[in-house]
Amino acid sequence: MPTDDHKRVETKAQSATAQLTKRATVRAMESILDEHFVVLDHGFVRVIDYMGDDAAIVQAARVSYGAGTRHVREDRALIRYLLRHRHTTPFEMCELKLHIKAPIFVARQWLRHRTASVNEYSARYSKLDREFYVPDVEHLQSVLEEQVGRRRASTSGMDDLFTVNSSVTEPLALAAQSSTNKQGRDDVLTGDEAKQALSAINWISKNAYGIYRSLLNENRRGNTKDPNHVGLARELARAALPVNYYTQFYWKIDLHNLLHFLSLRADDHAQYEIRAYAEVILDKIVANWVPATHQAFRDYTMDAVPLSAGGLSVVKRLVTKRKSVNQENSGLSKREWRELMEVLGLDP
Amino acid sequence: MPTDDHKRVETKAQSATAQLTKRATVRAMESILDEHFVVLDHGFVRVIDYMGDDAAIVQAARVSYGAGTRHVREDRALIRYLLRHRHTTPFEMCELKLHIKAPIFVARQWLRHRTASVNEYSARYSKLDREFYVPDVEHLQSVLEEQVGRRRASTSGMDDLFTVNSSVTEPLALAAQSSTNKQGRDDVLTGDEAKQALSAINWISKNAYGIYRSLLNENRRGNTKDPNHVGLARELARAALPVNYYTQFYWKIDLHNLLHFLSLRADDHAQYEIRAYAEVILDKIVANWVPATHQAFRDYTMDAVPLSAGGLSVVKRLVTKRKSVNQENSGLSKREWRELMEVLGLDP
Amino acid sequence: MPTDDHKRVETKAQSATAQLTKRATVRAMESILDEHFVVLDHGFVRVIDYMGDDAAIVQAARVSYGAGTRHVREDRALIRYLLRHRHTTPFEMCELKLHIKAPIFVARQWLRHRTASVNEYSARYSKLDREFYVPDVEHLQSVLEEQVGRRRASTSGMDDLFTVNSSVTEPLALAAQSSTNKQGRDDVLTGDEAKQALSAINWISKNAYGIYRSLLNENRRGNTKDPNHVGLARELARAALPVNYYTQFYWKIDLHNLLHFLSLRADDHAQYEIRAYAEVILDKIVANWVPATHQAFRDYTMDAVPLSAGGLSVVKRLVTKRKSVNQENSGLSKREWRELMEVLGLDP
Amino acid sequence: MPTDDHKRVETKAQSATAQLTKRATVRAMESILDEHFVVLDHGFVRVIDYMGDDAAIVQAARVSYGAGTRHVREDRALIRYLLRHRHTTPFEMCELKLHIKAPIFVARQWLRHRTASVNEYSARYSKLDREFYVPDVEHLQSVLEEQVGRRRASTSGMDDLFTVNSSVTEPLALAAQSSTNKQGRDDVLTGDEAKQALSAINWISKNAYGIYRSLLNENRRGNTKDPNHVGLARELARAALPVNYYTQFYWKIDLHNLLHFLSLRADDHAQYEIRAYAEVILDKIVANWVPATHQAFRDYTMDAVPLSAGGLSVVKRLVTKRKSVNQENSGLSKREWRELMEVLGLDP
């Protein structure tokens, strides 16, 4: 668990003793305020502040329908209606402020989303801690397995559309295909190989920090190494550090844009490392903060599927059974047909 | 067709004679550049400038997949893939600049979309022309018809969730319900009544302009009325003008955000007046500009339907027919069930 | 004073009884939460919710400077430093949610700002109240006076750059110039004329509402006028209403973007009507919410002036007095010179 | 000079042969389209596309002032007026699309700006090239010099406000302070030390790539190393690479937001590496694209200084010389006084 490293940037903004407020307040959020939800080996997510709740969404929606609306049958039903019909603006009326600690390569994916406010730890002004991400063996094996599976099946993703660099992927495909007895795959998954990979990542990360320290003219205890020298500027010394080093940032976003972020980053196609954060935010924070919205989001976004014009036409024919339908007469491409059958749980 | 009124704000930015460029150029767009697509009674849309084309989207997507991608099977397939899987950033690489003339109440809905650049005609600094929107009788009748139908069926929209102001809507419902022989509805649709409404809108609009002119101390020919007086500031005099008066603006937006705008405003639920503009943009401009994207957008957005987690489960049961499924055992609310059956073309 | 009209859209989001929270809480804000700050004749601003305080800005700035920062000499000094040097991101860490009631033409200027979240009362779904803005006589006279003055001096604004429509402005100029004894101006300011203008605005506004009501098939008491008819759709009937009619909206914005809004809309060049709102937000809300930021914003933005490269060069010469400097040898245009002398309180 | 490495992501969007267009076209831009402006050791900036020109800004401004504007005295004067008075929206009407290649740590600062569209090379899907940034010795020495100077003078920046980590900065200060004969500083600047730093950065960067390659199961020629193994996923293998490795991206932004970016990143306070890019964009691209805007931006933004309320009051007193003014009676803090005297070229 992260202990001291993050303390430095924590301040007294959260009052030690609770205060009285007339603002919308969510008891379940109060109890997790400031808690560190651990993610990966050194990362965390913690809630710094929040504004609004499920009722605030309803309240904003009511403004839009003003005098014509006296009461609402049920807040929950209205929230579901709004989300189902893409009336998204009321969800912008809630705001969340998080403190995130994550590897740089995760932060880079994260901060690609532009509809949030960010204050990130600056490696120009401050020294980075000696903390880097190394995947655990179990996870690495499942990634490798998935990767091999992907090469084999080659069903989804970009691979069909882009002819990928043969020097990189064909050997993998070969390796997979040549192993009738799945030997190739078993080989891949030996703990030894995974351990070797991890130890290599570990080695380079540690060495990089040693060099970083030298460049700053520091010894291991963080003291000056050579008093006759000035170290390199931090903004340049950090050039040596790999992207698995941890950074931290404050991240403030409204609920609508947060849900959009989660729909992309808690999705199966997201890289495991950022998904780990997204899932914590979704299940441990959003679920506590706005439970009705959380459930509606599950039903209408995360667990929903889009049906294209062509897909709808196929489903209609399947349901009425009047005409038999197959890929050839469906109007769908092979890929689209495969995707649709998968969604419907049918045999392609 | 609007003739002189908009000329004033047109300038020489579009060169009279074509020039050579190495930028991405779309022949079909060149031929409609500067053309006024008439909308409503005095409005229009015209293309001022554009950046990029279908190929520019593909080019940007390729940057993301870099060294690993040598060639793409088909640009069209990639565009469809990107849109289907919500890889939206490449679509931001195209940009469109339009000149719009629309009633103020339409402009207000329009400019609610925040991801565009806008320069609107300022009624603080300049005098508004004497041009206002009056619906045509045919459209008004169809609106009235739809309105009555809506009150009767009361199936969709907000009405179920919000108990609407009885003084306004119940009488309408009564009117509809009391007419067993549909008399009420026929009455409603008499041309006389529609004409009366139009003539009232016409009357107030004209009188408002008369007052606007007086406040500015102008006579009908646009000259000073009384040389001993200074008129009221334009920014205050315009207070008298109704929201059906025309305004104009330049509107610049990227293709991704334009498609989002169109998905909401070319939709059946959008008010007819703004839909009229959205349809022109979609069918006459986007279709010429980025034909592959236009087709994919039709298939995967405009004509697609979302299937919620619950809806998908119902469809699976319908397709396999293993278990009979109805609203009660579906897990869907009555409203959701009705919406789903409608989508599938089945009897609720 | 607004009394009942706005009650309808107010809901229980603000708890009647205060609750305990560990979030950043500002006592001065708690005491004005929900209060209606009256603006213009029927408008108001009220605080719905807020997130963060001066300390939250400091806290976010500290994240950026991380391990290298142990304590800060003074929060106030840091806030001033951040604002002075355009380190704006920490100010995004505070958020404000307001409920605004304002004339449509004010709302149009307001919502041109794109970096906020908005839920506006919808005249598509709900009936607008019979409330419209009419300037008071005193204000109107001062506007007229200013207007005449502006025409006369013709020093600032767009007038120099744009040759304005002669039919409108020349008479004004004539009126001013012909009156050697300032008669023209005195004439202009007669209460009679101002009253006439107001009564015209009043007349058209009331008549418009009468027609609006007719189109909706309502009588004065808000009941159905003719049970055999269906009224016009609200979304069309509103076409008759002038832009001085009141609308309402929820508006949520972060502090950085709020300050930017205020720097433009609390400025002398903003139209009086929106400035009236901006000043209330600045002096009654921001000043209570984040007092240190408020003071810094006054000093470094509202009451500050930019000095162009050329202007700086002139000031340097003025200060050292080594060389005499005038418009001709200054490198500034006449307009720029005049603006600079005005800023410095010197005679042009 | 970058040669082959970037070719892969270049496509045929720029037509080999020029085509005719009626759109606003800038000859000077046509001649630099596609040109690689080299930045740092392996980076570049090239123009992919542009929309609009100086005239397009004027055209958009005219829309806002509509019927009241017949002609403009001079486009150049209007552009200056707009920029001076923060009428920023017309500048959003121009758009620029660049292709950037820069070290990851530069890209991270760059993409913090949220008002642009981005497509970045994905290290999830594609292999990164063996290209990393190493500062040149001359630049390194000047950085060190500046750094020492900064410690000594300790005049500006954050250092006064934040008590920086003693273990890191005090030694530096000591080093500086102990060297009465400037020895410390001379020592610092020995080529040897700088070379050592560079060689350390070089060493770790190369080793990191060796490990990256191993993790991908590749040999030096880019072929599979061991056909019995599957390599690690690219998205994980890249964890080993330092932030000085090069990435590339397409970047599309409007002129207003570009100028804002440049005002921060072409500023002296920006890190040298990103400033190198910003200066190329400002001087080689913007200056060619919109020359009038470029000059105005220089005068009113880049070379301008803000004068706070307190600063203005001091300047007024200095100019009139009526009262003597010093830090004590100025109302300014010591820091503000020092900053002001510096700006005015006076002795503090």
Short mmCIF file of C-alpha atoms in Angstrom, two decimals, chain A residues 88-322:
data_model
loop_
_atom_site.label_atom_id
_atom_site.label_comp_id
_atom_site.label_asym_id
_atom_site.label_seq_id
_atom_site.Cartn_x
_atom_site.Cartn_y
_atom_site.Cartn_z
CA THR A 88 -26.93 14.36 -21.19
CA THR A 89 -26.72 17.93 -19.91
CA PRO A 90 -28.28 17.29 -16.48
CA PHE A 91 -25.45 14.83 -15.75
CA GLU A 92 -22.99 17.66 -16.18
CA MET A 93 -24.45 19.21 -13.04
CA CYS A 94 -22.51 16.80 -10.82
CA GLU A 95 -18.76 17.11 -10.39
CA LEU A 96 -16.07 14.84 -8.98
CA LYS A 97 -12.50 15.65 -7.93
CA LEU A 98 -10.05 12.77 -7.65
CA HIS A 99 -6.42 12.38 -6.73
CA ILE A 100 -4.81 9.76 -8.99
CA LYS A 101 -1.43 8.08 -8.83
CA ALA A 102 -0.62 6.08 -11.95
CA PRO A 103 2.27 5.13 -14.24
CA ILE A 104 3.14 7.77 -16.83
CA PHE A 105 1.95 5.62 -19.73
CA VAL A 106 -1.44 5.27 -18.04
CA ALA A 107 -1.56 9.01 -17.32
CA ARG A 108 -0.89 9.67 -20.99
CA GLN A 109 -3.94 7.68 -22.05
CA TRP A 110 -5.95 9.27 -19.27
CA LEU A 111 -5.12 12.87 -20.07
CA ARG A 112 -6.00 12.40 -23.70
CA HIS A 113 -9.54 13.07 -22.47
CA ARG A 114 -9.90 16.81 -22.74
CA THR A 115 -13.05 17.59 -20.82
CA ALA A 116 -11.51 17.56 -17.36
CA SER A 117 -9.41 19.86 -15.22
CA VAL A 118 -5.95 18.61 -14.31
CA ASN A 119 -3.10 19.51 -12.00
CA GLU A 120 -0.27 17.08 -12.45
CA TYR A 121 2.87 16.66 -10.42
CA SER A 122 5.57 18.47 -12.36
CA ALA A 123 8.86 16.70 -13.00
CA ARG A 124 10.20 20.08 -14.09
CA TYR A 125 9.97 21.48 -10.58
CA SER A 126 10.02 18.40 -8.37
CA LYS A 127 11.93 15.18 -8.11
CA LEU A 128 10.10 12.00 -9.05
CA ASP A 129 10.04 9.22 -6.45
CA ARG A 130 11.71 5.88 -7.09
CA GLU A 131 8.50 4.10 -7.91
CA PHE A 132 7.76 2.28 -11.10
CA TYR A 133 5.17 -0.16 -12.31
CA VAL A 134 6.02 -3.82 -12.87
CA PRO A 135 3.12 -6.09 -13.87
CA ASP A 136 2.60 -9.12 -11.66
CA VAL A 137 3.35 -12.53 -13.12
CA GLU A 138 -0.24 -13.73 -13.13
CA HIS A 139 -1.40 -10.73 -15.02
CA LEU A 140 1.46 -10.96 -17.47
CA GLN A 141 0.58 -14.55 -18.26
CA SER A 142 -3.02 -13.70 -18.93
CA VAL A 143 -1.93 -10.88 -21.19
CA LEU A 144 0.35 -13.23 -23.09
CA GLU A 145 -2.39 -15.79 -23.35
CA GLU A 146 -4.81 -13.23 -24.63
CA GLN A 147 -2.20 -12.03 -27.07
CA VAL A 148 -1.61 -15.49 -28.47
CA GLY A 149 -5.32 -16.05 -28.64
CA ARG A 150 -5.67 -12.84 -30.51
CA ARG A 151 -3.05 -13.76 -33.04
CA ARG A 152 -4.71 -17.09 -33.57
CA ALA A 153 -8.28 -16.11 -33.85
CA SER A 154 -7.43 -12.81 -35.42
CA THR A 155 -11.06 -11.99 -35.22
CA SER A 156 -11.24 -8.54 -33.87
CA GLY A 157 -9.33 -5.36 -33.49
CA MET A 158 -7.28 -3.58 -36.07
CA ASP A 159 -5.44 -6.59 -37.42
CA ASP A 160 -7.82 -7.29 -40.24
CA LEU A 161 -7.78 -3.78 -41.50
CA PHE A 162 -4.16 -2.97 -41.11
CA THR A 163 -1.58 -5.30 -42.51
CA VAL A 164 0.67 -5.30 -39.51
CA ASN A 165 4.44 -5.28 -39.64
CA SER A 166 5.34 -8.81 -40.61
CA SER A 167 8.59 -8.86 -38.68
CA VAL A 168 6.71 -8.48 -35.47
CA THR A 169 3.50 -10.35 -35.77
CA GLU A 170 4.00 -13.13 -38.22
CA PRO A 171 6.46 -14.96 -36.03
CA LEU A 172 3.92 -14.83 -33.28
CA ALA A 173 1.26 -16.20 -35.53
CA LEU A 174 3.65 -18.89 -36.70
CA ALA A 175 4.57 -19.78 -33.20
CA ALA A 176 0.94 -20.22 -32.42
CA GLN A 177 -0.02 -22.05 -35.54
CA SER A 178 2.90 -24.45 -35.52
CA SER A 179 2.03 -25.79 -32.12
CA THR A 180 -0.64 -28.35 -32.82
CA ASN A 181 -0.29 -29.55 -29.29
CA LYS A 182 -0.50 -26.01 -27.99
CA GLN A 183 3.13 -26.36 -27.05
CA GLY A 184 3.94 -22.88 -28.25
CA ARG A 185 1.38 -21.44 -25.96
CA ASP A 186 2.49 -23.50 -23.00
CA ASP A 187 6.03 -22.41 -23.61
CA VAL A 188 4.91 -18.83 -23.62
CA LEU A 189 3.26 -19.15 -20.32
CA THR A 190 6.11 -20.65 -18.38
CA GLY A 191 6.64 -18.67 -15.27
CA ASP A 192 10.29 -18.50 -16.23
CA GLU A 193 9.75 -16.46 -19.31
CA ALA A 194 7.38 -14.11 -17.61
CA LYS A 195 9.76 -13.70 -14.74
CA GLN A 196 12.55 -12.90 -17.13
CA ALA A 197 10.46 -10.15 -18.72
CA LEU A 198 9.61 -8.69 -15.35
CA SER A 199 13.15 -8.79 -14.18
CA ALA A 200 14.26 -6.97 -17.32
CA ILE A 201 11.70 -4.24 -16.75
CA ASN A 202 12.78 -4.09 -13.15
CA TRP A 203 16.45 -3.87 -14.07
CA ILE A 204 16.10 -1.03 -16.55
CA SER A 205 13.77 0.90 -14.24
CA LYS A 206 16.21 0.72 -11.34
CA ASN A 207 19.19 1.62 -13.45
CA ALA A 208 17.33 4.54 -14.89
CA TYR A 209 16.71 5.86 -11.43
CA GLY A 210 20.36 5.49 -10.54
CA ILE A 211 21.23 7.63 -13.52
CA TYR A 212 18.48 10.10 -12.73
CA ARG A 213 19.97 10.48 -9.28
CA SER A 214 23.48 10.93 -10.65
CA LEU A 215 22.30 13.56 -13.06
CA LEU A 216 20.76 15.41 -10.13
CA ASN A 217 24.07 15.02 -8.27
CA GLU A 218 22.40 13.04 -5.50
CA ASN A 219 23.50 9.97 -3.61
CA ARG A 220 21.26 7.13 -2.45
CA ARG A 221 20.19 8.90 0.66
CA GLY A 222 19.05 11.85 -1.36
CA ASN A 223 21.98 14.02 -0.32
CA THR A 224 24.39 15.88 -2.54
CA LYS A 225 26.95 13.59 -4.04
CA ASP A 226 29.58 16.11 -4.99
CA PRO A 227 29.39 19.57 -3.42
CA ASN A 228 31.60 20.99 -6.14
CA HIS A 229 29.04 20.31 -8.80
CA VAL A 230 25.62 21.49 -9.64
CA GLY A 231 23.34 18.73 -10.90
CA LEU A 232 21.45 18.71 -14.13
CA ALA A 233 18.10 20.52 -14.16
CA ARG A 234 15.28 18.24 -13.07
CA GLU A 235 13.42 18.96 -16.27
CA LEU A 236 16.29 17.37 -18.21
CA ALA A 237 17.34 14.65 -15.78
CA ARG A 238 13.90 13.09 -15.96
CA ALA A 239 14.57 12.33 -19.61
CA ALA A 240 16.19 9.14 -18.32
CA LEU A 241 13.10 7.76 -16.63
CA PRO A 242 10.88 5.18 -18.33
CA VAL A 243 7.15 5.64 -18.80
CA ASN A 244 6.36 3.07 -16.12
CA TYR A 245 7.40 5.58 -13.45
CA TYR A 246 4.55 6.85 -11.35
CA THR A 247 3.12 10.33 -11.60
CA GLN A 248 0.19 11.86 -9.75
CA PHE A 249 -2.51 14.33 -10.60
CA TYR A 250 -5.69 15.95 -9.42
CA TRP A 251 -8.48 15.31 -11.87
CA LYS A 252 -11.81 17.11 -11.79
CA ILE A 253 -14.59 16.16 -14.18
CA ASP A 254 -18.36 16.34 -14.45
CA LEU A 255 -20.45 13.19 -14.27
CA HIS A 256 -21.46 13.17 -17.94
CA ASN A 257 -17.88 13.33 -19.12
CA LEU A 258 -16.79 10.89 -16.42
CA LEU A 259 -19.30 8.34 -17.69
CA HIS A 260 -18.00 8.84 -21.21
CA PHE A 261 -14.45 8.26 -19.97
CA LEU A 262 -15.55 5.12 -18.13
CA SER A 263 -17.45 3.79 -21.13
CA LEU A 264 -14.15 3.81 -23.03
CA ARG A 265 -11.69 2.97 -20.28
CA ALA A 266 -13.65 0.39 -18.28
CA ASP A 267 -14.31 -1.36 -21.59
CA ASP A 268 -12.68 -4.67 -22.49
CA HIS A 269 -10.73 -3.03 -25.29
CA ALA A 270 -8.94 -0.64 -22.94
CA GLN A 271 -5.45 -1.55 -21.79
CA TYR A 272 -5.58 -3.57 -18.57
CA GLU A 273 -3.66 -0.98 -16.55
CA ILE A 274 -6.04 1.93 -17.15
CA ARG A 275 -9.04 -0.36 -16.93
CA ALA A 276 -7.99 -1.24 -13.40
CA TYR A 277 -8.41 2.43 -12.46
CA ALA A 278 -11.65 2.87 -14.40
CA GLU A 279 -13.22 -0.09 -12.67
CA VAL A 280 -12.38 1.23 -9.25
CA ILE A 281 -13.89 4.59 -10.12
CA LEU A 282 -17.01 2.96 -11.54
CA ASP A 283 -17.66 0.35 -8.87
CA LYS A 284 -16.30 1.95 -5.72
CA ILE A 285 -16.92 5.64 -6.31
CA VAL A 286 -19.68 6.28 -8.87
CA ALA A 287 -21.78 3.46 -7.41
CA ASN A 288 -21.63 5.13 -4.02
CA TRP A 289 -22.04 8.64 -5.26
CA VAL A 290 -25.00 8.39 -7.68
CA PRO A 291 -26.43 4.88 -7.37
CA ALA A 292 -29.41 5.42 -9.69
CA THR A 293 -27.20 6.85 -12.41
CA HIS A 294 -24.70 4.04 -11.91
CA GLN A 295 -27.35 1.39 -12.50
CA ALA A 296 -28.78 3.19 -15.54
CA PHE A 297 -25.27 3.57 -16.96
CA ARG A 298 -24.69 -0.16 -16.57
CA ASP A 299 -27.94 -0.98 -18.37
CA TYR A 300 -27.86 1.59 -21.14
CA THR A 301 -24.18 2.01 -21.82
CA MET A 302 -21.73 -0.48 -20.37
CA ASP A 303 -23.84 -3.58 -20.93
CA ALA A 304 -25.75 -2.27 -23.95
CA VAL A 305 -24.93 -2.89 -27.59
CA PRO A 306 -25.52 -0.68 -30.59
CA LEU A 307 -27.49 -2.20 -33.44
CA SER A 308 -26.61 -0.77 -36.84
CA ALA A 309 -29.27 -0.23 -39.51
CA GLY A 310 -28.14 -3.48 -41.11
CA GLY A 311 -27.95 -5.30 -37.80
CA LEU A 312 -31.48 -4.25 -36.90
CA SER A 313 -32.76 -5.54 -40.20
CA VAL A 314 -31.12 -8.93 -39.53
CA VAL A 315 -32.56 -9.10 -36.03
CA LYS A 316 -36.03 -8.34 -37.36
CA ARG A 317 -35.75 -11.19 -39.83
CA LEU A 318 -34.42 -13.51 -37.13
CA VAL A 319 -37.26 -12.65 -34.81
CA THR A 320 -40.06 -13.12 -37.32
CA LYS A 321 -38.34 -16.14 -38.90
CA ARG A 322 -40.26 -15.36 -42.04
#
